C-alpha atoms as a printed R data frame, in Angstrom:
    type eleno elety resid chain resno        x      y       z
1   ATOM     1    CA   MET     A     1  -51.137  9.275  23.161
2   ATOM     2    CA   ARG     A     2  -53.626  6.820  23.570
3   ATOM     3    CA   LEU     A     3  -52.622  4.788  27.267
4   ATOM     4    CA   ALA     A     4  -52.427  8.564  27.703
5   ATOM     5    CA   LEU     A     5  -56.246  9.391  26.422
6   ATOM     6    CA   LEU     A     6  -57.063  5.189  28.036
7   ATOM     7    CA   ALA     A     7  -55.106  7.423  31.753
8   ATOM     8    CA   MET     A     8  -57.449 10.551  31.395
9   ATOM     9    CA   ALA     A     9  -60.734  8.406  30.393
10  ATOM    10    CA   ILE     A    10  -60.410  6.082  33.645
11  ATOM    11    CA   GLY     A    11  -60.143  9.304  35.339
12  ATOM    12    CA   ALA     A    12  -63.537  9.730  32.985
13  ATOM    13    CA   PHE     A    13  -64.758  7.278  34.441
14  ATOM    14    CA   GLY     A    14  -64.561  7.552  37.569
15  ATOM    15    CA   ILE     A    15  -65.408 10.503  37.976
16  ATOM    16    CA   GLY     A    16  -69.199  9.701  36.695
17  ATOM    17    CA   THR     A    17  -69.769  6.459  38.039
18  ATOM    18    CA   THR     A    18  -69.506  8.044  41.416
19  ATOM    19    CA   GLU     A    19  -71.177 10.865  39.653
20  ATOM    20    CA   PHE     A    20  -74.924  9.092  39.579
21  ATOM    21    CA   VAL     A    21  -74.098  5.472  41.038
22  ATOM    22    CA   ILE     A    22  -75.813  7.249  44.102
23  ATOM    23    CA   MET     A    23  -78.666  8.356  42.868
24  ATOM    24    CA   GLY     A    24  -79.565  3.926  42.771
25  ATOM    25    CA   LEU     A    25  -77.845  3.976  46.502
26  ATOM    26    CA   LEU     A    26  -80.319  6.609  48.206
27  ATOM    27    CA   PRO     A    27  -82.045  3.580  50.601
28  ATOM    28    CA   GLU     A    28  -78.636  1.937  51.949
29  ATOM    29    CA   VAL     A    29  -78.110  5.520  52.093
30  ATOM    30    CA   SER     A    30  -80.221  7.052  54.149
31  ATOM    31    CA   ALA     A    31  -80.798  3.324  55.899
32  ATOM    32    CA   ASP     A    32  -77.298  4.179  57.162
33  ATOM    33    CA   LEU     A    33  -77.218  6.956  58.566
34  ATOM    34    CA   GLY     A    34  -80.516  7.739  60.385
35  ATOM    35    CA   VAL     A    35  -82.407  9.921  56.890
36  ATOM    36    CA   SER     A    36  -85.439 10.385  54.316
37  ATOM    37    CA   VAL     A    37  -84.552  9.080  50.884
38  ATOM    38    CA   ALA     A    38  -85.996 13.216  50.334
39  ATOM    39    CA   ALA     A    39  -82.964 13.755  52.408
40  ATOM    40    CA   ALA     A    40  -79.919 11.647  51.217
41  ATOM    41    CA   GLY     A    41  -80.853 13.088  47.715
42  ATOM    42    CA   ASN     A    42  -79.291 15.711  48.384
43  ATOM    43    CA   LEU     A    43  -75.962 14.510  48.616
44  ATOM    44    CA   ILE     A    44  -76.805 14.291  44.269
45  ATOM    45    CA   ALA     A    45  -77.492 18.707  44.852
46  ATOM    46    CA   GLY     A    46  -74.037 18.564  47.140
47  ATOM    47    CA   TYR     A    47  -71.887 16.919  44.650
48  ATOM    48    CA   ALA     A    48  -73.987 18.988  41.286
49  ATOM    49    CA   ILE     A    49  -72.880 21.940  43.629
50  ATOM    50    CA   GLY     A    50  -69.408 20.960  43.842
51  ATOM    51    CA   VAL     A    51  -68.897 20.899  40.638
52  ATOM    52    CA   VAL     A    52  -70.992 24.381  39.466
53  ATOM    53    CA   VAL     A    53  -68.325 26.290  42.298
54  ATOM    54    CA   GLY     A    54  -65.589 24.147  41.369
55  ATOM    55    CA   ALA     A    55  -65.084 24.228  37.890
56  ATOM    56    CA   PRO     A    56  -64.244 28.328  37.198
57  ATOM    57    CA   LEU     A    57  -62.538 28.745  40.198
58  ATOM    58    CA   LEU     A    58  -60.396 25.483  39.955
59  ATOM    59    CA   THR     A    59  -59.455 26.163  36.937
60  ATOM    60    CA   VAL     A    60  -58.587 29.690  37.507
61  ATOM    61    CA   LEU     A    61  -56.742 28.990  39.904
62  ATOM    62    CA   SER     A    62  -55.073 26.033  38.314
63  ATOM    63    CA   THR     A    63  -53.791 28.692  35.193
64  ATOM    64    CA   ARG     A    64  -50.857 28.991  35.446
65  ATOM    65    CA   LEU     A    65  -50.221 24.752  36.877
66  ATOM    66    CA   PRO     A    66  -48.535 22.827  33.531
67  ATOM    67    CA   ARG     A    67  -51.467 20.800  32.587
68  ATOM    68    CA   ARG     A    68  -50.484 17.190  33.581
69  ATOM    69    CA   THR     A    69  -50.086 18.259  37.118
70  ATOM    70    CA   ALA     A    70  -53.197 20.012  36.708
71  ATOM    71    CA   LEU     A    71  -54.513 16.723  35.603
72  ATOM    72    CA   LEU     A    72  -52.905 15.200  38.907
73  ATOM    73    CA   LEU     A    73  -54.081 17.723  41.354
74  ATOM    74    CA   PHE     A    74  -57.875 17.178  40.305
75  ATOM    75    CA   MET     A    75  -57.398 13.446  39.374
76  ATOM    76    CA   GLY     A    76  -56.005 12.858  43.413
77  ATOM    77    CA   LEU     A    77  -58.094 15.403  45.221
78  ATOM    78    CA   PHE     A    78  -61.239 13.997  43.954
79  ATOM    79    CA   ALA     A    79  -60.035 10.343  44.271
80  ATOM    80    CA   VAL     A    80  -59.305 11.452  48.368
81  ATOM    81    CA   GLY     A    81  -62.840 13.521  48.646
82  ATOM    82    CA   ASN     A    82  -64.496  9.768  48.024
83  ATOM    83    CA   LEU     A    83  -62.162  8.125  50.362
84  ATOM    84    CA   LEU     A    84  -63.272 10.295  53.123
85  ATOM    85    CA   THR     A    85  -66.510 10.220  51.574
86  ATOM    86    CA   ALA     A    86  -66.703  6.234  52.211
87  ATOM    87    CA   VAL     A    87  -65.863  7.128  55.514
88  ATOM    88    CA   ALA     A    88  -67.860 10.068  57.264
89  ATOM    89    CA   PRO     A    89  -69.437  8.787  60.051
90  ATOM    90    CA   GLN     A    90  -72.332 11.164  59.398
91  ATOM    91    CA   PHE     A    91  -74.140 12.402  56.929
92  ATOM    92    CA   GLU     A    92  -73.641 16.216  57.781
93  ATOM    93    CA   SER     A    93  -70.005 15.499  56.598
94  ATOM    94    CA   VAL     A    94  -70.754 12.685  53.671
95  ATOM    95    CA   LEU     A    95  -72.420 16.089  52.629
96  ATOM    96    CA   GLY     A    96  -69.807 18.057  53.239
97  ATOM    97    CA   PHE     A    97  -67.104 15.561  50.686
98  ATOM    98    CA   ARG     A    98  -69.243 15.345  48.329
99  ATOM    99    CA   VAL     A    99  -69.358 19.004  47.910
100 ATOM   100    CA   LEU     A   100  -65.480 18.687  47.840
101 ATOM   101    CA   THR     A   101  -64.979 15.337  45.491
102 ATOM   102    CA   GLY     A   102  -67.530 17.509  43.195
103 ATOM   103    CA   LEU     A   103  -65.407 19.965  42.962
104 ATOM   104    CA   PRO     A   104  -62.563 18.975  40.437
105 ATOM   105    CA   HIS     A   105  -64.520 17.336  37.805
106 ATOM   106    CA   GLY     A   106  -65.038 20.613  35.896
107 ATOM   107    CA   ALA     A   107  -61.625 21.694  36.639
108 ATOM   108    CA   TYR     A   108  -60.850 18.106  35.232
109 ATOM   109    CA   PHE     A   109  -62.540 17.409  32.120
110 ATOM   110    CA   GLY     A   110  -61.547 21.147  30.858
111 ATOM   111    CA   ALA     A   111  -58.174 20.331  31.377
112 ATOM   112    CA   ALA     A   112  -58.033 16.905  30.087
113 ATOM   113    CA   ALA     A   113  -60.417 18.688  27.034
114 ATOM   114    CA   VAL     A   114  -57.187 20.577  26.259
115 ATOM   115    CA   VAL     A   115  -54.386 18.007  27.071
116 ATOM   116    CA   ALA     A   116  -56.539 15.383  24.697
117 ATOM   117    CA   ALA     A   117  -56.605 18.480  21.628
118 ATOM   118    CA   GLN     A   118  -53.159 19.134  22.442
119 ATOM   119    CA   LEU     A   119  -51.675 15.481  21.982
120 ATOM   120    CA   ALA     A   120  -54.106 15.358  18.044
121 ATOM   121    CA   GLU     A   121  -52.877 14.979  14.855
122 ATOM   122    CA   PRO     A   122  -54.479 17.668  12.981
123 ATOM   123    CA   GLY     A   123  -58.321 16.612  11.182
124 ATOM   124    CA   ARG     A   124  -58.657 14.035  15.247
125 ATOM   125    CA   ARG     A   125  -59.233 17.180  17.733
126 ATOM   126    CA   ALA     A   126  -63.070 16.169  18.763
127 ATOM   127    CA   ARG     A   127  -62.359 12.172  17.677
128 ATOM   128    CA   ASN     A   128  -59.485 12.563  21.202
129 ATOM   129    CA   VAL     A   129  -61.582 15.106  23.152
130 ATOM   130    CA   ALA     A   130  -64.653 12.384  22.537
131 ATOM   131    CA   ARG     A   131  -62.427  9.465  23.282
132 ATOM   132    CA   VAL     A   132  -61.419 11.396  26.723
133 ATOM   133    CA   PHE     A   133  -65.814 10.962  26.867
134 ATOM   134    CA   LEU     A   134  -65.852  8.128  27.188
135 ATOM   135    CA   GLY     A   135  -65.101  6.906  29.675
136 ATOM   136    CA   LEU     A   136  -67.825  8.728  31.373
137 ATOM   137    CA   THR     A   137  -70.766  7.550  29.383
138 ATOM   138    CA   VAL     A   138  -68.835  4.246  30.159
139 ATOM   139    CA   ALA     A   139  -69.225  4.576  33.720
140 ATOM   140    CA   ASN     A   140  -72.949  4.452  33.519
141 ATOM   141    CA   ILE     A   141  -73.445  0.639  30.934
142 ATOM   142    CA   VAL     A   142  -70.404 -0.273  34.846
143 ATOM   143    CA   GLY     A   143  -69.679  1.386  36.527
144 ATOM   144    CA   VAL     A   144  -73.591  2.697  38.019
145 ATOM   145    CA   PRO     A   145  -74.477 -1.146  37.898
146 ATOM   146    CA   VAL     A   146  -70.943 -2.571  38.773
147 ATOM   147    CA   GLY     A   147  -71.600  0.579  41.901
148 ATOM   148    CA   THR     A   148  -75.199  0.268  43.311
149 ATOM   149    CA   TRP     A   149  -74.454 -3.779  43.344
150 ATOM   150    CA   LEU     A   150  -71.177 -2.974  45.505
151 ATOM   151    CA   GLY     A   151  -73.008 -1.297  47.370
152 ATOM   152    CA   GLN     A   152  -76.298 -3.242  47.717
153 ATOM   153    CA   GLU     A   153  -74.053 -6.495  48.378
154 ATOM   154    CA   LEU     A   154  -71.580 -5.332  51.341
155 ATOM   155    CA   GLY     A   155  -73.253 -1.526  51.934
156 ATOM   156    CA   TRP     A   156  -72.540  2.102  50.103
157 ATOM   157    CA   ARG     A   157  -69.367  2.626  52.010
158 ATOM   158    CA   ALA     A   158  -67.334 -0.593  50.024
159 ATOM   159    CA   THR     A   159  -68.766  1.379  46.333
160 ATOM   160    CA   PHE     A   160  -67.416  4.753  47.323
161 ATOM   161    CA   GLY     A   161  -64.099  2.933  49.066
162 ATOM   162    CA   VAL     A   162  -63.477  1.382  45.132
163 ATOM   163    CA   VAL     A   163  -63.854  5.001  43.417
164 ATOM   164    CA   ALA     A   164  -61.009  5.930  45.543
165 ATOM   165    CA   ALA     A   165  -59.052  3.417  44.245
166 ATOM   166    CA   ILE     A   166  -60.576  3.959  40.049
167 ATOM   167    CA   GLY     A   167  -59.621  7.587  40.748
168 ATOM   168    CA   ALA     A   168  -55.883  6.465  41.844
169 ATOM   169    CA   VAL     A   169  -55.747  4.551  38.816
170 ATOM   170    CA   ALA     A   170  -55.465  7.646  37.199
171 ATOM   171    CA   VAL     A   171  -53.620  9.462  38.914
172 ATOM   172    CA   ALA     A   172  -51.028  7.408  37.940
173 ATOM   173    CA   GLY     A   173  -50.947  6.347  34.759
174 ATOM   174    CA   ILE     A   174  -51.809  9.770  34.500
175 ATOM   175    CA   ALA     A   175  -48.279 10.932  35.561
176 ATOM   176    CA   LEU     A   176  -47.070  7.171  33.544
177 ATOM   177    CA   PHE     A   177  -48.553  8.765  30.870
178 ATOM   178    CA   VAL     A   178  -49.656 11.933  29.673
179 ATOM   179    CA   PRO     A   179  -46.666 13.681  28.753
180 ATOM   180    CA   LYS     A   180  -45.203 16.908  29.773
181 ATOM   181    CA   LEU     A   181  -46.603 19.109  26.998
182 ATOM   182    CA   PRO     A   182  -45.567 22.559  26.966
183 ATOM   183    CA   LYS     A   183  -48.436 25.738  27.543
184 ATOM   184    CA   PRO     A   184  -50.585 27.529  24.894
185 ATOM   185    CA   ALA     A   185  -49.322 30.369  23.499
186 ATOM   186    CA   GLY     A   186  -50.600 33.831  24.042
187 ATOM   187    CA   VAL     A   187  -53.092 31.671  27.151
188 ATOM   188    CA   ARG     A   188  -52.937 33.453  30.154
189 ATOM   189    CA   LEU     A   189  -55.303 34.578  33.019
190 ATOM   190    CA   ARG     A   190  -56.699 38.335  31.867
191 ATOM   191    CA   HIS     A   191  -57.518 36.463  28.814
192 ATOM   192    CA   GLU     A   192  -59.371 33.224  29.647
193 ATOM   193    CA   LEU     A   193  -62.298 35.441  31.721
194 ATOM   194    CA   SER     A   194  -62.165 38.294  28.639
195 ATOM   195    CA   GLU     A   195  -62.752 35.134  26.480
196 ATOM   196    CA   LEU     A   196  -65.027 33.329  28.753
197 ATOM   197    CA   ALA     A   197  -67.351 36.661  28.599
198 ATOM   198    CA   GLY     A   198  -67.119 36.854  24.369
199 ATOM   199    CA   ARG     A   199  -70.293 36.971  23.233
200 ATOM   200    CA   GLN     A   200  -70.223 33.144  21.853
201 ATOM   201    CA   VAL     A   201  -69.335 32.169  23.963
202 ATOM   202    CA   VAL     A   202  -71.691 32.921  26.004
203 ATOM   203    CA   LEU     A   203  -74.540 31.931  23.891
204 ATOM   204    CA   GLY     A   204  -72.795 28.676  23.613
205 ATOM   205    CA   LEU     A   205  -73.388 27.848  27.395
206 ATOM   206    CA   LEU     A   206  -76.510 29.551  27.751
207 ATOM   207    CA   THR     A   207  -77.188 26.937  24.280
208 ATOM   208    CA   ILE     A   208  -76.460 24.051  27.246
209 ATOM   209    CA   VAL     A   209  -78.319 25.344  30.304
210 ATOM   210    CA   LEU     A   210  -81.799 25.512  28.495
211 ATOM   211    CA   GLY     A   211  -81.381 23.044  25.544
212 ATOM   212    CA   CYS     A   212  -79.121 19.787  27.389
213 ATOM   213    CA   SER     A   213  -82.199 20.355  30.187
214 ATOM   214    CA   GLY     A   214  -84.938 18.708  27.863
215 ATOM   215    CA   VAL     A   215  -82.447 15.474  28.601
216 ATOM   216    CA   PHE     A   216  -82.807 15.812  32.382
217 ATOM   217    CA   ALA     A   217  -86.738 16.779  32.816
218 ATOM   218    CA   VAL     A   218  -86.703 12.820  31.519
219 ATOM   219    CA   TYR     A   219  -83.817 10.984  32.576
220 ATOM   220    CA   THR     A   220  -83.929 12.441  36.865
221 ATOM   221    CA   TYR     A   221  -87.926 10.502  36.756
222 ATOM   222    CA   ILE     A   222  -86.121  7.341  34.301
223 ATOM   223    CA   ALA     A   223  -87.488  5.115  36.476
224 ATOM   224    CA   PRO     A   224  -90.957  5.953  37.587
225 ATOM   225    CA   THR     A   225  -91.047  6.817  33.578
226 ATOM   226    CA   MET     A   226  -90.183  3.215  33.077
227 ATOM   227    CA   LYS     A   227  -92.101  1.217  35.751
228 ATOM   228    CA   GLU     A   228  -95.436  3.568  35.506
229 ATOM   229    CA   LEU     A   229  -95.866  3.255  31.326
230 ATOM   230    CA   ALA     A   230  -93.566  1.372  30.073
231 ATOM   231    CA   GLY     A   231  -94.285 -1.941  32.535
232 ATOM   232    CA   TYR     A   232  -90.458 -2.627  33.713
233 ATOM   233    CA   SER     A   233  -89.758 -4.262  37.229
234 ATOM   234    CA   GLU     A   234  -86.334 -2.829  39.100
235 ATOM   235    CA   ALA     A   235  -84.634 -5.334  37.344
236 ATOM   236    CA   GLY     A   236  -85.301 -4.492  34.433
237 ATOM   237    CA   VAL     A   237  -84.751 -0.341  34.976
238 ATOM   238    CA   THR     A   238  -81.317 -1.527  35.578
239 ATOM   239    CA   GLY     A   239  -80.912 -2.456  32.539
240 ATOM   240    CA   ILE     A   240  -82.920  0.302  31.151
241 ATOM   241    CA   LEU     A   241  -80.073  2.862  33.045
242 ATOM   242    CA   ALA     A   242  -77.426  0.412  30.885
243 ATOM   243    CA   LEU     A   243  -78.821  1.142  27.999
244 ATOM   244    CA   PHE     A   244  -78.582  5.321  28.606
245 ATOM   245    CA   GLY     A   245  -75.012  3.888  28.809
246 ATOM   246    CA   VAL     A   246  -74.221  2.686  25.357
247 ATOM   247    CA   GLY     A   247  -76.400  5.239  23.719
248 ATOM   248    CA   MET     A   248  -73.555  8.002  25.595
249 ATOM   249    CA   THR     A   249  -71.402  6.073  24.261
250 ATOM   250    CA   LEU     A   250  -72.180  5.193  20.424
251 ATOM   251    CA   GLY     A   251  -73.119  9.654  20.909
252 ATOM   252    CA   SER     A   252  -70.200 10.860  21.817
253 ATOM   253    CA   LEU     A   253  -68.258  8.826  19.093
254 ATOM   254    CA   LEU     A   254  -70.978 10.629  16.784
255 ATOM   255    CA   GLY     A   255  -70.738 13.921  18.310
256 ATOM   256    CA   GLY     A   256  -66.403 13.898  17.445
257 ATOM   257    CA   ARG     A   257  -66.957 13.482  13.705
258 ATOM   258    CA   MET     A   258  -70.267 15.220  13.518
259 ATOM   259    CA   ALA     A   259  -67.699 18.110  14.912
260 ATOM   260    CA   ASP     A   260  -64.567 17.136  12.831
261 ATOM   261    CA   ARG     A   261  -67.044 17.258   9.629
262 ATOM   262    CA   ALA     A   262  -68.520 20.563   9.788
263 ATOM   263    CA   LEU     A   263  -68.661 21.943  13.538
264 ATOM   264    CA   ARG     A   264  -71.573 25.119  12.991
265 ATOM   265    CA   PRO     A   265  -74.072 22.645  11.046
266 ATOM   266    CA   SER     A   266  -73.614 19.915  13.024
267 ATOM   267    CA   VAL     A   267  -74.063 22.320  16.565
268 ATOM   268    CA   TYR     A   268  -77.583 22.244  14.779
269 ATOM   269    CA   ALA     A   269  -78.751 19.475  13.462
270 ATOM   270    CA   SER     A   270  -77.527 17.331  16.461
271 ATOM   271    CA   LEU     A   271  -79.591 19.836  18.721
272 ATOM   272    CA   ALA     A   272  -82.241 19.170  16.716
273 ATOM   273    CA   LEU     A   273  -82.006 15.426  16.718
274 ATOM   274    CA   LEU     A   274  -82.334 15.753  20.598
275 ATOM   275    CA   ALA     A   275  -86.428 17.568  20.678
276 ATOM   276    CA   LEU     A   276  -87.162 15.217  18.162
277 ATOM   277    CA   VAL     A   277  -85.738 12.253  20.316
278 ATOM   278    CA   LEU     A   278  -87.502 14.166  23.074
279 ATOM   279    CA   LEU     A   279  -90.172 14.866  21.173
280 ATOM   280    CA   LEU     A   280  -90.849 10.871  19.856
281 ATOM   281    CA   PHE     A   281  -90.090  9.226  23.344
282 ATOM   282    CA   SER     A   282  -93.572 11.209  24.708
283 ATOM   283    CA   PHE     A   283  -95.336  7.845  22.810
284 ATOM   284    CA   ALA     A   284  -92.521  5.511  22.584
285 ATOM   285    CA   ALA     A   285  -92.701  5.335  26.907
286 ATOM   286    CA   HIS     A   286  -94.988  3.783  26.941
287 ATOM   287    CA   ASN     A   287  -93.862  0.312  24.798
288 ATOM   288    CA   PRO     A   288  -91.286 -1.649  26.402
289 ATOM   289    CA   TRP     A   289  -89.682 -2.035  23.411
290 ATOM   290    CA   THR     A   290  -90.382  1.212  22.150
291 ATOM   291    CA   ALA     A   291  -89.519  2.475  26.106
292 ATOM   292    CA   ALA     A   292  -85.573  0.491  25.374
293 ATOM   293    CA   VAL     A   293  -85.267  2.352  22.218
294 ATOM   294    CA   GLY     A   294  -85.266  5.743  22.955
295 ATOM   295    CA   VAL     A   295  -83.195  5.259  26.078
296 ATOM   296    CA   VAL     A   296  -80.828  4.139  23.352
297 ATOM   297    CA   ALA     A   297  -81.969  7.458  21.282
298 ATOM   298    CA   LEU     A   298  -81.417  9.524  23.903
299 ATOM   299    CA   GLY     A   299  -78.011  9.046  24.792
300 ATOM   300    CA   VAL     A   300  -76.793  8.949  21.224
301 ATOM   301    CA   ALA     A   301  -78.775 12.387  20.761
302 ATOM   302    CA   THR     A   302  -77.323 13.679  24.695
303 ATOM   303    CA   PHE     A   303  -74.241 13.345  24.218
304 ATOM   304    CA   ALA     A   304  -73.426 14.151  20.770
305 ATOM   305    CA   ALA     A   305  -75.171 17.191  21.759
306 ATOM   306    CA   CYS     A   306  -72.599 17.597  24.796
307 ATOM   307    CA   THR     A   307  -69.051 16.289  22.642
308 ATOM   308    CA   VAL     A   308  -70.020 18.781  19.617
309 ATOM   309    CA   ILE     A   309  -70.854 22.419  21.485
310 ATOM   310    CA   GLN     A   310  -67.768 21.414  23.704
311 ATOM   311    CA   VAL     A   311  -65.136 21.566  20.868
312 ATOM   312    CA   PHE     A   312  -67.594 24.755  19.580
313 ATOM   313    CA   LEU     A   313  -66.979 26.276  22.957
314 ATOM   314    CA   MET     A   314  -63.749 24.928  22.814
315 ATOM   315    CA   THR     A   315  -63.117 26.455  19.005
316 ATOM   316    CA   LYS     A   316  -64.616 30.046  19.746
317 ATOM   317    CA   ALA     A   317  -61.983 30.529  22.843
318 ATOM   318    CA   GLU     A   318  -59.189 29.279  21.817
319 ATOM   319    CA   ARG     A   319  -57.552 31.846  25.055
320 ATOM   320    CA   ALA     A   320  -59.627 30.241  26.701
321 ATOM   321    CA   PRO     A   321  -59.720 26.249  26.150
322 ATOM   322    CA   SER     A   322  -58.808 25.232  29.668
323 ATOM   323    CA   LEU     A   323  -61.712 28.480  31.199
324 ATOM   324    CA   THR     A   324  -64.256 27.607  29.222
325 ATOM   325    CA   SER     A   325  -63.896 23.396  28.671
326 ATOM   326    CA   ALA     A   326  -64.570 22.833  32.344
327 ATOM   327    CA   SER     A   327  -67.481 26.285  32.409
328 ATOM   328    CA   ASN     A   328  -69.542 23.723  29.647
329 ATOM   329    CA   GLN     A   329  -69.225 20.977  32.778
330 ATOM   330    CA   ALA     A   330  -70.940 23.334  34.992
331 ATOM   331    CA   ALA     A   331  -73.648 24.273  32.859
332 ATOM   332    CA   PHE     A   332  -73.550 21.096  32.188
333 ATOM   333    CA   ASN     A   333  -74.827 20.376  35.804
334 ATOM   334    CA   MET     A   334  -77.112 24.036  35.845
335 ATOM   335    CA   ALA     A   335  -78.738 21.643  33.129
336 ATOM   336    CA   ASN     A   336  -79.175 18.984  34.955
337 ATOM   337    CA   ALA     A   337  -80.532 20.366  38.274
338 ATOM   338    CA   LEU     A   338  -82.680 22.906  35.505
339 ATOM   339    CA   GLY     A   339  -84.465 19.463  34.441
340 ATOM   340    CA   ALA     A   340  -84.869 18.185  37.242
341 ATOM   341    CA   TRP     A   341  -86.875 21.127  38.011
342 ATOM   342    CA   ILE     A   342  -88.594 20.957  35.466
343 ATOM   343    CA   GLY     A   343  -89.312 17.241  35.773
344 ATOM   344    CA   ALA     A   344  -90.562 17.281  38.755
345 ATOM   345    CA   GLY     A   345  -93.432 20.562  37.808
346 ATOM   346    CA   VAL     A   346  -94.876 18.708  34.749
347 ATOM   347    CA   ILE     A   347  -95.218 15.253  36.832
348 ATOM   348    CA   GLY     A   348  -95.807 17.066  40.402
349 ATOM   349    CA   ALA     A   349  -98.712 18.682  37.856
350 ATOM   350    CA   GLY     A   350 -100.897 15.487  36.780
351 ATOM   351    CA   LEU     A   351  -99.477 15.401  33.098
352 ATOM   352    CA   GLY     A   352  -97.491 12.389  33.662
353 ATOM   353    CA   TYR     A   353  -95.466 10.481  33.499
354 ATOM   354    CA   ALA     A   354  -94.848 11.549  29.665
355 ATOM   355    CA   ALA     A   355  -95.042 15.197  29.531
356 ATOM   356    CA   PRO     A   356  -91.004 15.653  30.846
357 ATOM   357    CA   ALA     A   357  -90.441 14.689  27.769
358 ATOM   358    CA   LEU     A   358  -92.024 17.313  25.530
359 ATOM   359    CA   ALA     A   359  -90.637 19.318  27.526
360 ATOM   360    CA   GLY     A   360  -87.778 18.413  27.400
361 ATOM   361    CA   ALA     A   361  -88.039 19.575  23.764
362 ATOM   362    CA   ALA     A   362  -89.183 22.089  23.589
363 ATOM   363    CA   MET     A   363  -86.121 23.292  25.546
364 ATOM   364    CA   ALA     A   364  -84.482 21.596  23.578
365 ATOM   365    CA   PHE     A   365  -86.212 23.306  21.104
366 ATOM   366    CA   VAL     A   366  -85.918 26.600  22.793
367 ATOM   367    CA   GLY     A   367  -81.134 25.673  22.844
368 ATOM   368    CA   LEU     A   368  -81.462 26.281  18.526
369 ATOM   369    CA   ALA     A   369  -83.015 28.893  19.005
370 ATOM   370    CA   LEU     A   370  -80.607 29.988  20.935
371 ATOM   371    CA   ALA     A   371  -77.752 28.272  18.601
372 ATOM   372    CA   LEU     A   372  -79.145 29.661  15.365
373 ATOM   373    CA   ALA     A   373  -79.778 33.319  16.839
374 ATOM   374    CA   ALA     A   374  -75.396 32.478  17.502
375 ATOM   375    CA   GLY     A   375  -75.094 31.134  14.188
376 ATOM   376    CA   TYR     A   376  -76.808 34.569  12.185
377 ATOM   377    CA   LEU     A   377  -74.591 37.626  14.996
378 ATOM   378    CA   ASP     A   378  -71.752 35.519  13.706
379 ATOM   379    CA   ARG     A   379  -71.601 34.573  10.260
380 ATOM   380    CA   PRO     A   380  -69.777 37.294   8.268
381 ATOM   381    CA   ARG     A   381  -69.944 40.530   7.052
382 ATOM   382    CA   PRO     A   382  -69.260 42.441   4.367
383 ATOM   383    CA   PRO     A   383  -67.277 44.998   4.553
384 ATOM   384    CA   ARG     A   384  -68.853 49.067   3.768
385 ATOM   385    CA   ALA     A   385  -68.501 50.367   0.262
386 ATOM   386    CA   SER     A   386  -65.930 53.306   0.193
387 ATOM   387    CA   ALA     A   387  -67.307 56.072  -0.808
388 ATOM   388    CA   PRO     A   388  -65.767 56.006  -4.946
389 ATOM   389    CA   GLN     A   389  -62.594 58.123  -5.069
390 ATOM   390    CA   ALA     A   390  -61.202 58.002  -8.652
391 ATOM   391    CA   PRO     A   391  -63.968 59.702 -10.041
392 ATOM   392    CA   ALA     A   392  -64.358 61.874  -7.530
393 ATOM   393    CA   ARG     A   393  -60.789 63.773  -8.303
394 ATOM   394    CA   GLU     A   394  -61.372 63.375 -11.778
395 ATOM   395    CA   ALA     A   395  -64.120 65.293 -12.109
396 ATOM   396    CA   GLU     A   396  -61.930 68.014  -9.345
397 ATOM   397    CA   LEU     A   397  -59.195 67.423 -12.165
398 ATOM   398    CA   VAL     A   398  -61.886 68.388 -15.123
399 ATOM   399    CA   SER     A   399  -63.200 71.347 -13.905
400 ATOM   400    CA   ALA     A   400  -59.614 72.953 -13.955
401 ATOM   401    CA   GLY     A   401  -58.621 72.681 -17.090
402 ATOM   402    CA   THR     A   402  -56.101 69.598 -16.275
403 ATOM   403    CA   ASP     A   403  -56.147 66.186 -17.892
404 ATOM   404    CA   PRO     A   404  -56.444 63.306 -15.505
405 ATOM   405    CA   THR     A   405  -54.539 61.112 -18.073
406 ATOM   406    CA   HIS     A   406  -51.496 63.389 -17.878
């Protein structure tokens, strides 16, 4: 089982690297392709579009496939997309291949989360899912800094070539170590679609979009924030990003343990923690030491919440495990886009680089309010009191002159 989880985590590592490394390579990409840095930034949006479109689409198309086969197809498409990105000659083709690379992102995590849960011993589902997602968090500690350095030294194309090789390694590992698992009984496409439309699932996805958008209001502009407010150099900002990855790793482990112990209360607690950390970060960002601690805390709170809500959605939509899990990834990328827009808005309004954290805290509180509302709607309803029949019947018999005891 451990090797199967490791193989899927390697795939997650590759996905996390390709998603975030582009942010550090925009100057190299723009210079090589002859476009502005702002235009090169569309490669980030292109990948996000691929995730949002591909998560439900590929999951639906692969409903009848065995889980291992689906994982192999998704990771194979990911590896090919990165390889084509590395050799694409023009900006337009690079953008198109970035969209292609993003397509299997959500579907892969959806299928991997389901497989990890199926392989788990009783009471360890959330921890198994968290271990797969560790690949994504470790990518922010190792993959993104190393990939950025490699791209700066050998050219950005070398980075995506290496990511394609990582995808190929994940394909081999999945083929060798992930067992053939039976499809969960009763899971059908119509069930998946109907479960996805369930009130608790919809509210959970909205909680991610709104609650987690606060994180990206800050993280999108973490580099200028650390330079302007905390006084870090460019080299120092690289270290700060690695600290965020450390926090993400710790948060993923913490969220898995929280969810296994008490799922619904953990949703509330993780979102409340996220809101509090964002609020405090607006003050901590003005000092280099407290800013570093705040970045770690932000990573912990973010991925604790993400892991808990992921498991919650899988629990609330047991007949739609893959589609719901993939939709979670799409919602997370929508949160990314919304958070970046919110952060740009408050900074553009002249409120300074501490303002995105305050706006982010407000969005996290909105997510918490949604989660509380979902919990209220999901509470057990007491059975309706029925009219007492026996006394009425007894009175009827007495009035008729009959003894009800005989």
